[in-house]
Structures are given as structure tokens and as C-alpha cells.
Short mmCIF file of C-alpha atoms in Angstrom, two decimals:
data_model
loop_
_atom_site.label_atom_id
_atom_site.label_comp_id
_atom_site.label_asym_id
_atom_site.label_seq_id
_atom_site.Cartn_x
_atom_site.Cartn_y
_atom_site.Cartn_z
CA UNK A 300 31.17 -81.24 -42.43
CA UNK A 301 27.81 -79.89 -41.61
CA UNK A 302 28.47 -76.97 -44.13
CA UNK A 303 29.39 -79.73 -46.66
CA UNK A 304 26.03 -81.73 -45.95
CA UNK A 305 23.63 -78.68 -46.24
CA UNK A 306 25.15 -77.02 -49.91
CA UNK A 307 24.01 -80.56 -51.14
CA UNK A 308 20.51 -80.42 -49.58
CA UNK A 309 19.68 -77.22 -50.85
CA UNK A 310 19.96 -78.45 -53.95
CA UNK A 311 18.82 -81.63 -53.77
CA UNK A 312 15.02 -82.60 -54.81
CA UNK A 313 14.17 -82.94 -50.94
CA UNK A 314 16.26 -82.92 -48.28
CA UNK A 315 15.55 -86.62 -46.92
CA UNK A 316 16.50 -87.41 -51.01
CA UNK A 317 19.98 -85.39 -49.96
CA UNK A 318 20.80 -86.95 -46.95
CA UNK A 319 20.18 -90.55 -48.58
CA UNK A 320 22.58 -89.21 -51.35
CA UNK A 321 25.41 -88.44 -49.10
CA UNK A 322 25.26 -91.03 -46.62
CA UNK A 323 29.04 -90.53 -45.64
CA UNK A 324 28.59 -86.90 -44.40
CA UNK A 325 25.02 -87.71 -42.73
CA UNK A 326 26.55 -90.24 -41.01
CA UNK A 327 30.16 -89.27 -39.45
CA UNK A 328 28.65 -85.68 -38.72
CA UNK A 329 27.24 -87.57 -35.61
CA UNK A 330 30.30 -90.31 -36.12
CA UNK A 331 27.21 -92.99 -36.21
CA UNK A 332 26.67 -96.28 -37.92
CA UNK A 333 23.57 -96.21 -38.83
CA UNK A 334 20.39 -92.93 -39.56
CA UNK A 335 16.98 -92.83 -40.91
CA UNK A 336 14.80 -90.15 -41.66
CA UNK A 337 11.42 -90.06 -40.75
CA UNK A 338 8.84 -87.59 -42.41
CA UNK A 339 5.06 -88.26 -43.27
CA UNK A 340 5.22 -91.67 -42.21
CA UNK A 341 7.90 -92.18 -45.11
CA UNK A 342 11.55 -93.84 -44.11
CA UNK A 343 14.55 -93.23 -45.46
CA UNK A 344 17.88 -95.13 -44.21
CA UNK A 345 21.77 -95.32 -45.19
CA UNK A 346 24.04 -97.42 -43.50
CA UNK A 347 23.29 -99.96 -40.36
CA UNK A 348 19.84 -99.57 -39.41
CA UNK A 349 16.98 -101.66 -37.40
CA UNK A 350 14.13 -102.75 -40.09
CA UNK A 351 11.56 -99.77 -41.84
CA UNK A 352 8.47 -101.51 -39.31
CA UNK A 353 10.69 -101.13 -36.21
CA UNK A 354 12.20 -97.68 -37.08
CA UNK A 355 8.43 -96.39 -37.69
CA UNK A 356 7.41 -97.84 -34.02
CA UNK A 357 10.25 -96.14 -32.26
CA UNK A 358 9.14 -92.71 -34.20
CA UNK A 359 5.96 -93.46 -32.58
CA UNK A 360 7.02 -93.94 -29.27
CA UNK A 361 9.24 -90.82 -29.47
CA UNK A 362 6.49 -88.54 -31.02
CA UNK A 363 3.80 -89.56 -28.44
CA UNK A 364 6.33 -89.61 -25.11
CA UNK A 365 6.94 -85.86 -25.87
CA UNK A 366 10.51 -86.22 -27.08
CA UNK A 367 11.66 -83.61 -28.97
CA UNK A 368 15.25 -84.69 -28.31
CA UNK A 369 16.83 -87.66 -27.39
CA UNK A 370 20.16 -89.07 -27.05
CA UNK A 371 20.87 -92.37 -24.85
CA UNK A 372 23.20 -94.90 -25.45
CA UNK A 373 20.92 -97.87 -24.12
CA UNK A 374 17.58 -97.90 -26.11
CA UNK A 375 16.58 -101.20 -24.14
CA UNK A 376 17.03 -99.36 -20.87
CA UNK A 377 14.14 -96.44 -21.20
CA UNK A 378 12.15 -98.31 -24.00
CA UNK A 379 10.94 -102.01 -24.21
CA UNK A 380 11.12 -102.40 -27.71
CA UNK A 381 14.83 -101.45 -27.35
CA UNK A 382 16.07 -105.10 -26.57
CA UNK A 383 14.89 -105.98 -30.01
CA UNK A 384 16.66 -103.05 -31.62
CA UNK A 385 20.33 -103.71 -29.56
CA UNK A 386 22.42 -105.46 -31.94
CA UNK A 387 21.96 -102.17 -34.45
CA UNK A 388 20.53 -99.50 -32.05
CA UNK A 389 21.96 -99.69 -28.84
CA UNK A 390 22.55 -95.99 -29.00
CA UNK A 391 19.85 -93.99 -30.53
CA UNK A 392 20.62 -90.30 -31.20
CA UNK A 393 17.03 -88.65 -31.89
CA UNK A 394 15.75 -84.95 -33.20
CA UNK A 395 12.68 -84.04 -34.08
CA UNK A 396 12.11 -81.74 -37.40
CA UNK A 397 8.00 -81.38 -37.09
CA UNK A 398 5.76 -79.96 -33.98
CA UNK A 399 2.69 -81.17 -34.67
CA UNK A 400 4.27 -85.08 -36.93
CA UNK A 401 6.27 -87.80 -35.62
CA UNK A 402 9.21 -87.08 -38.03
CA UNK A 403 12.30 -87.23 -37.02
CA UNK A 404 15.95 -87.50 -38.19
CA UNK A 405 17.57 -90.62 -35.98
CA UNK A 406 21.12 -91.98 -35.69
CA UNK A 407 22.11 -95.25 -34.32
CA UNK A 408 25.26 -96.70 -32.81
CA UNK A 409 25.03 -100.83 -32.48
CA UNK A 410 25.72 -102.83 -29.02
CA UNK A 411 29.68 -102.71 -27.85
CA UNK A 412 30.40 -105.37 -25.36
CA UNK A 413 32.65 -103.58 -22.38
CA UNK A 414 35.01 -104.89 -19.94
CA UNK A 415 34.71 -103.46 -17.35
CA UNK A 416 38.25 -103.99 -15.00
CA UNK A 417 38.16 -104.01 -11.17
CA UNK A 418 40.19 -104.64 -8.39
CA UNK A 419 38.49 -107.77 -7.45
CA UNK A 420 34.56 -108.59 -7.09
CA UNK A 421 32.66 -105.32 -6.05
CA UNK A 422 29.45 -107.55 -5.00
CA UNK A 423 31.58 -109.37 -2.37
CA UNK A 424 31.43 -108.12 0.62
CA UNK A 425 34.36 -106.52 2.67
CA UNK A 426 35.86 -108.40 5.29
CA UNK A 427 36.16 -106.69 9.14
CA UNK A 428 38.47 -107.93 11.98
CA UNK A 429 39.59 -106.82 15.25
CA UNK A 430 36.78 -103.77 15.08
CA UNK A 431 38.28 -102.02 11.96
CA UNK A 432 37.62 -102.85 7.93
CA UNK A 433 40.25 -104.58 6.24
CA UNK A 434 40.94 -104.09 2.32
CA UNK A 435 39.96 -107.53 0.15
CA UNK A 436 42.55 -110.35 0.74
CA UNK A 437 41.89 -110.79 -2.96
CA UNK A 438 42.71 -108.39 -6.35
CA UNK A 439 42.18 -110.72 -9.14
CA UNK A 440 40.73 -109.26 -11.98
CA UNK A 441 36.63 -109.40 -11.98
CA UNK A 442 34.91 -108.91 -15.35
CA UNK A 443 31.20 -107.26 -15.98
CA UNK A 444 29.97 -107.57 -19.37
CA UNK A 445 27.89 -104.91 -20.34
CA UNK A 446 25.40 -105.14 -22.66
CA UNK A 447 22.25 -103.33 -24.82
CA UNK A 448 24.55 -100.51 -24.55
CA UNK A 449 26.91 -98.56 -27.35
CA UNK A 450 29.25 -96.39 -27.14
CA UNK A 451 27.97 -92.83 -25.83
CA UNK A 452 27.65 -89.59 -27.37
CA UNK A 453 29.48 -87.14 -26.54
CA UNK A 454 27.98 -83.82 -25.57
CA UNK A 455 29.71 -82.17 -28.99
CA UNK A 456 27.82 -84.51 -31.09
CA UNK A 457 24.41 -83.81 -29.27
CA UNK A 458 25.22 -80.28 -29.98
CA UNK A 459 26.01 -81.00 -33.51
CA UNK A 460 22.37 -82.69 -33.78
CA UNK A 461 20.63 -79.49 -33.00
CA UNK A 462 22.50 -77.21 -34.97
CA UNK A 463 22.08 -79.56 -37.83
CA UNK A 464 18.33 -79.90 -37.35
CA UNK A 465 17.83 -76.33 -36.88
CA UNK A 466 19.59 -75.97 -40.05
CA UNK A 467 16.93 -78.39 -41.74
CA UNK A 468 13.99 -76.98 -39.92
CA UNK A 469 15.60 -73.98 -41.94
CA UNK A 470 15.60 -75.58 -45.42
CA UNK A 471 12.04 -76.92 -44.87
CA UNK A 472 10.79 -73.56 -44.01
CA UNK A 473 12.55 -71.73 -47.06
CA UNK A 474 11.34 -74.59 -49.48
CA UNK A 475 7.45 -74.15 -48.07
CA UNK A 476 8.08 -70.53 -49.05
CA UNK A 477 8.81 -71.27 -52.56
CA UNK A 478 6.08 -73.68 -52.74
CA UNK A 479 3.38 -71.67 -51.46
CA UNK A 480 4.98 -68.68 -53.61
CA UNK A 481 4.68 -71.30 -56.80
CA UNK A 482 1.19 -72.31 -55.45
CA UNK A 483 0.12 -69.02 -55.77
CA UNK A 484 1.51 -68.10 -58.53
CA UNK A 485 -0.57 -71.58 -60.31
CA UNK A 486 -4.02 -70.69 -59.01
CA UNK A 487 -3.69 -66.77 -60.17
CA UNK A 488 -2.73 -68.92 -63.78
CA UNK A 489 -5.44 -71.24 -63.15
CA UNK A 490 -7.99 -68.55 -62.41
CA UNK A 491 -6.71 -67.37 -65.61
CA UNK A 492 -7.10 -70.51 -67.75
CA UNK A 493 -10.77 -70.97 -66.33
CA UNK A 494 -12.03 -67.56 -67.11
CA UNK A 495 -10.39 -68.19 -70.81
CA UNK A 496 -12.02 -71.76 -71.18
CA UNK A 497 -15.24 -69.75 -69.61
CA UNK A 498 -15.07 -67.19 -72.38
CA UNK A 499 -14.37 -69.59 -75.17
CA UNK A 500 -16.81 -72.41 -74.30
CA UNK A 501 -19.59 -69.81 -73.60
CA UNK A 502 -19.04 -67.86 -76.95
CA UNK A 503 -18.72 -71.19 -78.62
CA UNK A 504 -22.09 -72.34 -78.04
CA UNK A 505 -24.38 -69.80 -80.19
CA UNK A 506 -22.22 -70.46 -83.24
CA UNK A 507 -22.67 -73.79 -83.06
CA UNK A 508 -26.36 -73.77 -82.09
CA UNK A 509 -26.56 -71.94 -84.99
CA UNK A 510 -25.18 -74.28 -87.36
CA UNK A 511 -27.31 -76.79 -86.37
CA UNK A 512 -30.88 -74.68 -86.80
CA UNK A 513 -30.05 -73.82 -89.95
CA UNK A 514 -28.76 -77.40 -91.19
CA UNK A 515 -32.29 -78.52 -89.72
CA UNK A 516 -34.01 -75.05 -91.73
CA UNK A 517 -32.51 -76.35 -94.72
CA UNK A 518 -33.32 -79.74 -94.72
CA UNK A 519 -36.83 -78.78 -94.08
CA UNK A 520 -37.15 -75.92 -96.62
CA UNK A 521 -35.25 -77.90 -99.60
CA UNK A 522 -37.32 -80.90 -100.49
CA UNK A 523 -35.82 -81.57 -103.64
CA UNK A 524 -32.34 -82.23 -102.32
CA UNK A 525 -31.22 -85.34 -103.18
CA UNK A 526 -29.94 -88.35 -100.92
CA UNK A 527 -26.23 -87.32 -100.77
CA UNK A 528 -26.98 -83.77 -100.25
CA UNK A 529 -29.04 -84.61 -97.23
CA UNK A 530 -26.15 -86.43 -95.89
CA UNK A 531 -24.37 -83.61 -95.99
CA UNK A 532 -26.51 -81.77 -94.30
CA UNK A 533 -27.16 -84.69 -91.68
CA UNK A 534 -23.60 -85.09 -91.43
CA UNK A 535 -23.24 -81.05 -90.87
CA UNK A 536 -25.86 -80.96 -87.75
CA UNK A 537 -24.39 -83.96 -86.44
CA UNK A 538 -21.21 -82.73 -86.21
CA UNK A 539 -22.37 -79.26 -84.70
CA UNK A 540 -24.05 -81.42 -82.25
CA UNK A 541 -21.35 -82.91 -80.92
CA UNK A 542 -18.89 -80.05 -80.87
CA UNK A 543 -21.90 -78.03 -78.98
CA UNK A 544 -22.21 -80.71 -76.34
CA UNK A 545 -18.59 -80.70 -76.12
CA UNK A 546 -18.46 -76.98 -75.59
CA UNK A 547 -21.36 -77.58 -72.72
CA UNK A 548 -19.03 -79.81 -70.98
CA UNK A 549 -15.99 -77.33 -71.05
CA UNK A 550 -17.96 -74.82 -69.98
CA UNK A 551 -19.44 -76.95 -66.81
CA UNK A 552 -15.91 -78.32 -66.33
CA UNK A 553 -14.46 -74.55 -66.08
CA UNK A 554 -17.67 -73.43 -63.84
CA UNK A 555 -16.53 -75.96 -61.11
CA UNK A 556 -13.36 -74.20 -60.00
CA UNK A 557 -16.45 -71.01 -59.57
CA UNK A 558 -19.00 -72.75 -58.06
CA UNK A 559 -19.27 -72.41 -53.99
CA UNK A 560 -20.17 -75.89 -52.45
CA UNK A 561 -23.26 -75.77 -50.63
CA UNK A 562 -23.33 -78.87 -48.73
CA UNK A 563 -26.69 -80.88 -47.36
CA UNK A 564 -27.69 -84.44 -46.62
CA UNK A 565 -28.24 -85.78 -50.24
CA UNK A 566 -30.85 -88.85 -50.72
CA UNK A 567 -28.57 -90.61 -53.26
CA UNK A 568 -31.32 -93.49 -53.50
CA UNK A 569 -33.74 -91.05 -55.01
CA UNK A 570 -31.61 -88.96 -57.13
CA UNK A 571 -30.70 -92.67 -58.88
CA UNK A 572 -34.28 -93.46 -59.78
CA UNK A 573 -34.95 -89.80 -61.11
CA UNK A 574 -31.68 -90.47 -63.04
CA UNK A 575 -32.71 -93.77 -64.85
CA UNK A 576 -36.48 -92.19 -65.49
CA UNK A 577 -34.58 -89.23 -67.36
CA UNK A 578 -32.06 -91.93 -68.90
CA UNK A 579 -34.87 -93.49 -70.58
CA UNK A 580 -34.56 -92.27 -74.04
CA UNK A 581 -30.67 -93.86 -73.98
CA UNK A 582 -31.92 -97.28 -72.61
CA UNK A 583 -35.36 -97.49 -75.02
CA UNK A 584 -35.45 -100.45 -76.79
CA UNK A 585 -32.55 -102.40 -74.73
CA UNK A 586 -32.55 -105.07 -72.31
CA UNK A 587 -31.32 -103.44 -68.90
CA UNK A 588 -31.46 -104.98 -65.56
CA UNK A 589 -31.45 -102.40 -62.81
CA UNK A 590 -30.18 -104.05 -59.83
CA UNK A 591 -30.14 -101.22 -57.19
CA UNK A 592 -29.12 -101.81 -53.69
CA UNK A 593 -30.13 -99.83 -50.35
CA UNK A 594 -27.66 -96.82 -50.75
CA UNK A 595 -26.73 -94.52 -47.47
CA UNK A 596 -27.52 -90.58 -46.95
CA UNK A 597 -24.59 -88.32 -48.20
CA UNK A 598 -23.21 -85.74 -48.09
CA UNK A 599 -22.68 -82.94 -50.28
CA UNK A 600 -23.62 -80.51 -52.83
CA UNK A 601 -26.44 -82.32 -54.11
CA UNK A 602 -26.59 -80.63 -57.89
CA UNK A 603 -22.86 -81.76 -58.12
CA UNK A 604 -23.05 -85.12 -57.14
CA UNK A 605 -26.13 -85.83 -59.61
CA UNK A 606 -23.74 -84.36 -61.83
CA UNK A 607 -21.47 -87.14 -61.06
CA UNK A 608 -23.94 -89.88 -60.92
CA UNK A 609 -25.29 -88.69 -63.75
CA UNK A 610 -21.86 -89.44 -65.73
CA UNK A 611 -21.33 -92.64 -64.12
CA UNK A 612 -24.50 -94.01 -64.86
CA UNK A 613 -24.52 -92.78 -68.73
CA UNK A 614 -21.14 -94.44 -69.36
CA UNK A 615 -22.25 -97.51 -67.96
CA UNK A 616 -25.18 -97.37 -70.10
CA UNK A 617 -22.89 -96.32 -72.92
CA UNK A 618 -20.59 -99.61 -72.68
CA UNK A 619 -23.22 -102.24 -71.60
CA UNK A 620 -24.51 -101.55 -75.22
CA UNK A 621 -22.97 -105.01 -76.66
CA UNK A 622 -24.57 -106.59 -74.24
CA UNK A 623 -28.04 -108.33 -73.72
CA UNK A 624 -29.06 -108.54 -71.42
CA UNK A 625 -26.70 -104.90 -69.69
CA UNK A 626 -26.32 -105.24 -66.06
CA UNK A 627 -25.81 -102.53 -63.95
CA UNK A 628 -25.66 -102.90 -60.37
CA UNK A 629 -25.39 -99.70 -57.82
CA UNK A 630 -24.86 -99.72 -54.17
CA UNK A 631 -23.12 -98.06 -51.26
CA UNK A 632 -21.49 -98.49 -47.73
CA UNK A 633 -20.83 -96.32 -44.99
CA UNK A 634 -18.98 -96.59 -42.00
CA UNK A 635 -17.75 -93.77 -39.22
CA UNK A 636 -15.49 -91.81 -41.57
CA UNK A 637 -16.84 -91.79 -44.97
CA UNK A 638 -19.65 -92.84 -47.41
CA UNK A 639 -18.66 -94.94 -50.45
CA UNK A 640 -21.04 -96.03 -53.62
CA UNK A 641 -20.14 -98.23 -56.46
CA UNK A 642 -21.53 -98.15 -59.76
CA UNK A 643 -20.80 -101.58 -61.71
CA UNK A 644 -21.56 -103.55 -65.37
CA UNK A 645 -20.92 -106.30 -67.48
CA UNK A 646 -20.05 -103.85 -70.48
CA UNK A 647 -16.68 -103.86 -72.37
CA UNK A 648 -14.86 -103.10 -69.83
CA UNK A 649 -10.59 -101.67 -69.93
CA UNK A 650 -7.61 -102.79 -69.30
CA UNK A 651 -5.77 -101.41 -65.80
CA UNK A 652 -2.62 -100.79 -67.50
CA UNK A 653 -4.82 -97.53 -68.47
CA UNK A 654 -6.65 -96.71 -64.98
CA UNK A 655 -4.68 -93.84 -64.70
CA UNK A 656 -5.76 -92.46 -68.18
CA UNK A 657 -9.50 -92.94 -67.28
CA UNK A 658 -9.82 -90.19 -65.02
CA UNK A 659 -8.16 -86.75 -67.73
CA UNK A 660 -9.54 -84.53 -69.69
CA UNK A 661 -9.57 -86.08 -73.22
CA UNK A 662 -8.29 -89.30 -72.55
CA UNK A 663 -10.55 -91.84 -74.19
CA UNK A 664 -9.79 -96.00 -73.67
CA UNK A 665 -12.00 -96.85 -77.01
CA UNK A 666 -12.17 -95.24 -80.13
CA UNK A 667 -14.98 -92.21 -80.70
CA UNK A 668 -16.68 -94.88 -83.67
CA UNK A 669 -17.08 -97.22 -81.47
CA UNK A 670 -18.29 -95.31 -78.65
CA UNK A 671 -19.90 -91.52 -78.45
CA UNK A 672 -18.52 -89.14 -75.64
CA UNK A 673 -16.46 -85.88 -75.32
CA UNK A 674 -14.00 -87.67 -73.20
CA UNK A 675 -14.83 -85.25 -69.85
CA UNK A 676 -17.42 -87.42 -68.05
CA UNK A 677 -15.01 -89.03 -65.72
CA UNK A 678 -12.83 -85.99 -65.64
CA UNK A 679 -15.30 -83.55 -64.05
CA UNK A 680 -16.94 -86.56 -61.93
CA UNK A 681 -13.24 -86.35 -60.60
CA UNK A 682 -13.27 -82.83 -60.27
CA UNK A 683 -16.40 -82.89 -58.26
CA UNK A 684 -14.87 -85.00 -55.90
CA UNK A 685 -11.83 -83.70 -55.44
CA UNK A 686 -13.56 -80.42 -54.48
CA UNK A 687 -15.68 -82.63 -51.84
CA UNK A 688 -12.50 -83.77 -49.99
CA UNK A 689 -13.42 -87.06 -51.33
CA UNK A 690 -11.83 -89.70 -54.07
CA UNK A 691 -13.01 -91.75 -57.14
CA UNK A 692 -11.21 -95.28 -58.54
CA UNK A 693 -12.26 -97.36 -61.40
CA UNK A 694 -11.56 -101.23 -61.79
CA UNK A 695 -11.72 -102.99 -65.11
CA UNK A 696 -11.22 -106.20 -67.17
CA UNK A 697 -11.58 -106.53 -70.94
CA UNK A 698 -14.64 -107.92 -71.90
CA UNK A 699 -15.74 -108.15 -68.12
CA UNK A 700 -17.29 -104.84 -67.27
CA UNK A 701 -16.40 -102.39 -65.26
CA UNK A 702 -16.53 -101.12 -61.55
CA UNK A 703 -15.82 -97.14 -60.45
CA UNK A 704 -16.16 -96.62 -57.13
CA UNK A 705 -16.43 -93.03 -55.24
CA UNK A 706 -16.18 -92.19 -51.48
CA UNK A 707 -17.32 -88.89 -49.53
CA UNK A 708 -15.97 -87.62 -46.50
CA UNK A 709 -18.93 -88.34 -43.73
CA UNK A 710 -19.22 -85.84 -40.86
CA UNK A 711 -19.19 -86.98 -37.05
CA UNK A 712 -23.40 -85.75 -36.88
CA UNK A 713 -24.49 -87.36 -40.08
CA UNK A 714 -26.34 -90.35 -38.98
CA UNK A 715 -26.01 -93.45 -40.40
CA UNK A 716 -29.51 -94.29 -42.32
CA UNK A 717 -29.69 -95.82 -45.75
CA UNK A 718 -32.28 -95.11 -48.09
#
């Protein structure tokens, strides 16, 4: 049976996905009523089993009292939340599949009610005469109902627990293989695709520069052009403009997976007000109110995350322009683990049916008319992040405005101080 279960794991998408699949075979190899499969803090259970909450405390309890194995056939007896588990879990059969996780695969066996016979009371006393013991005047049959209790396991089915776990801890060890095999095998082709996006986007950007200069040289040297000509010519530089500044951004997107981190405290207060002075030619003429609150020390690369406030604050700018008067409202929090800051407006806003669009290379949520952009802001502010161990989300309404937040890991010595 065993040798039945494991030909459909290896071929299953994971092996908790397997054993769910053939709950028949997971079940009678242990000849239980219940299992559940604990890895990651994920649950996975076929047949009669205590709820997903109580199954994850009694991982718990296992993983921090040091059991790597156990098999009992009265829960209640060695654990207190075991009286709450008897009807289903009387008899818990438990291996553990990870050294340094609380995951474990766990059978269960629900309460039997025994009667127990005996050959009268065994709590009443024996009866002496005449200086010698006497056998009980009475044999009716006494009754002890035992409860919180199943029926036990037998030391063959212990023994087929550990052979089938060390048969899993097999199958998770082979599939790591291939994944780090595959892993390796992606960042050689990523390595690849980043030197090619390198080479492109940095060859790219003469041409194009090019173009431009000598759209501008013509314009200048041929006064007699007329008006449609000119617009051709405008038209030409404009368009070489923004395929340049889309090359730029490939090329900075493909210099990230290069670029070492060199961490520091970063003053994010004053890298926001030499951002908005060197926003200023985007905002001239509009009706903007700043409303900037006290924002906490990070930490980081600092060039990288101007880089990122840099984007979030342009496309703010970008889709507040309907509006008058824009507001955009920064601030920050911190608290033991990590730093967060939130960068919020009344623009046009999105709709969260596309959240998970916002943040890939390319992917756009209005049309390029209505709105300029390469479509790579959010992508490498992403990027950025991801390299910092941290993590970026965006929130959005239609006509409301938008709110993307972004959180950096904090470390233990970085005191808390806001700016």
C-alpha cells in the first residue's frame, strides 16, 4: 500500500496535493479515520478530522514539546487541549517531516467507548476472616467505561509511519534538488536576459539621441518650412523622446539585478523635499497641496529608494492632473520590525480588479493619450524592493485617488526617530 501511495506522489504537483488525492491509501496505510498534513503553516485534511484552528494548535504543541514522533491513543491524557479533540482524535498518530518547522503528517482515530468486564468490583475491598483472605462473596459483572481513548496502534503501524515519512522526507529532498537545479538554471537565463536588455537599451540610446538633435538642427536651420512640415518634425523628436526615455528605463530596470546594495540610514523626510524642488517643472502652473507628514529614518540603499520615491511621487503628480486643487499626502510608520511609508492622492485613481497588473513591466491601467509614461515606474519601484527584503501594495478607487504603500525591513539597532 505504501508503494501504491508514493508512485502517485511522485507525480503529483506536491506531495501534501497527493496525499489529499488519494485519501483511501493515506488513510488505511495507518488503518486511521481521519489525517492532516501540516507544512508551512498550510493544512491539508481527508477524512474525519478535528477543525484547521485546532489541528494547527496541536502542530504547535508537538513542534515546541520536542516531538518528533508520537503515537498515543489518549490525546486528552498527555495534552489539555486533547479533551476538546476526543470525539475525532482520541488517538493521534504523529511524524514530523521538517527539523527546524512544525510540519507534520498526523493521523487520528476518534473516541471508542470500552467495556471493560471483571469479576466483580475491583475498588471493593477484599473481605478477611478467621486470619486468612477470602475470595469476593460476589462475581457479578462490574462495568468501567473508558473514555478520551481510541483504539491503539499497533507497533506495525508505528513502524509503517516512519518508513512512510522517511519515504516523504525522501521525495521532499529529491524535489528541492530539481528546484534548486531549475533555480539555477533561471538565474544563469536571467543573467542572460539582463546583459541582452543591457546591450540593447545601452546601444539604443545614441540612435535615438540622435534623432532628436537633428529633428531640433533642422527645425532650426529650415525657416521656411511650413506648418505641417514642422509637425513632422515636432512629431519626429517627440517620438524619439519618448522611445529614448523608454530605453533609459530598460536600461536602469536591467542595471538593478547588477547593482550591489549598499545599505545606510536614509533621511526619507529630506530626500521628499529635494524630490518636489526637482519636480517643479511637472507641477508649474498647477494647484498642488503638499501635505507631508513626519516620516521615520530608513533603511536602505539610499540612491535606490529615491529611485522609488521618485516614481511614486511623479505618478501621483501624473494622475492628480484633472484635479484642482491635486492632493498628495505622504507619511510613514514604524514599529519594531519594519518601516512603512504611504504615498496618497485624490487623482483618477483604478479599479482593484487590476492591482495585480499595476505592479509589471508594461502593464498600463489608462491609455498612453490620456496619460504619458513607459509603463516601468511601478515595476522597478517593485524591483527595488524586492531586492530590499521589503514589499510594495497599491489601493485604488475610480475617480477617488489612489494609495501605494511600501514597507522596509527595520534592523534590531536602527533606532526609532522620525524626521
Amino acid at each position: 500500500m505504501e508503494t501504491s501511495l508514493l508512485s502517485k506522489l511522485s507525480v503529483a504537483t506536491s506531495f501534501q496535493r497527493g496525499l489529499v488525492n488519494n485519501p483511501h491509501e493515506w488513510l488505511r496505510l495507518v488503518d486511521a479515520e481521519g489525517a492532516a498534513v501540516v507544512v508551512q503553516g498550510g493544512i491539508l485534511t481527508t477524512g474525519q478530522t478535528p477543525s484547521e484552528r485546532q489541528i494547527r494548535d496541536l502542530a504547535t504543541w508537538l513542534f515546541e514539546a520536542g516531538h518528533d514522533v508520537l503515537e498515543t491513543n489518549s490525546l486528552a491524557s498527555i495534552w489539555s487541549g486533547g479533551e476538546f479533540l476526543s470525539e475525532k482524535a482520541s488517538g493521534v498518530l504523529a511524524v514530523s517531516i521538517s527539523q527546524i518547522r512544525g510540519d507534520y503528517i498526523i493521523w487520528f482515530r476518534p473516541e471508542v467507548v470500552k467495556t471493560v468486564a471483571w469479576g466483580g468490583d475491583p475498588n471493593k475491598p477484599m473481605e478477611s476472616g478467621a486470619g486468612r483472605l477470602h475470595p469476593r462473596k460476589s462475581f457479578d459483572l462490574w462495568k468501567q467505561l473508558v473514555r478520551q481513548q481510541s483504539k491503539p496502534w499497533t507497533s506495525a503501524e508505528v513502524e509503517s509511519a516512519l518508513g512512510f515519512r522517511a519515504s516523504i522526507q525522501t521525495l521532499v529532498l529529491k524535489a528541492a534538488e530539481e528546484r534548486a537545479e531549475l533555480t539555477d538554471r533561471l538565474e544563469a537565463a536571467n543573467k542572460e536576459l539582463e546583459s541582452f536588455s543591457y546591450s540593447i537599451s545601452h546601444d539604443l540610446r545614441a540612435p535615438f539621441r540622435h534623432i532628436v538633435g537633428f529633428a531640433e538642427l533642422l527645425s532650426d536651420k529650415e525657416k521656411g518650412l511650413d506648418q505641417k512640415s514642422r509637425h513632422y518634425i515636432e512629431t519626429i523628436r517627440g517620438a524619439a523622446i519618448s522611445a529614448g526615455r523608454l530605453v533609459d528605463d530598460l536600461l536602469h530596470f536591467s542595471q538593478l539585478g547588477r547593482s550591489q546594495l549598499l545599505k545606510s540610514n536614509v533621511d526619507v523626510a529630506k530626500i521628499v523635499n529635494e524630490l518636489r524642488h526637482s519636480l517643479r517643472t511637472e507641477t508649474e502652473g498647477r494647484n498642488i497641496e503638499w501635505q507631508v507628514g513626519a516620516l521615520p529614518i530608513g533603511y536602505g540603499d539610499p540612491a535606490m529608494l529615491r529611485q522609488v520615491l521618485q516614481n511614486l511621487l511623479h505618478n501621483a503628480i501624473k494622475y492628480t492632473a484633472p484635479r484642482d486643487p491635486a492632493i498628495i499626502t505622504i507619511s510613514g510608520h514604524e514599529d519594531a520590525n519594519s518601516t512603512t511609508y504611504i504615498v496618497a492622492d485624490n487623482g483618477v485613481g483604478f479599479e482593484m480588479k487590476y492591482v495585480d497588473k499595476l505592479f509589471g513591466v508594461f502593464q498600463r491601467l489608462h491609455r498612453a493619450e490620456e496619460f504619458e509614461g513607459t509603463g516601468i515606474g511601478l515595476a522597478l519601484a517593485k524591483r527595488i524592493l524586492d531586492r530590499h527584503g521589503g514589499s510594495i501594495s497599491a489601493e485604488g478607487k475610480v475617480g477617488a485617488g489612489a494609495s501605494l504603500t511600501f514597507t522596509l525591513p527595520r534592523p534590531k539597532d536602527l533606532k526609532k526617530r522620525s524626521s
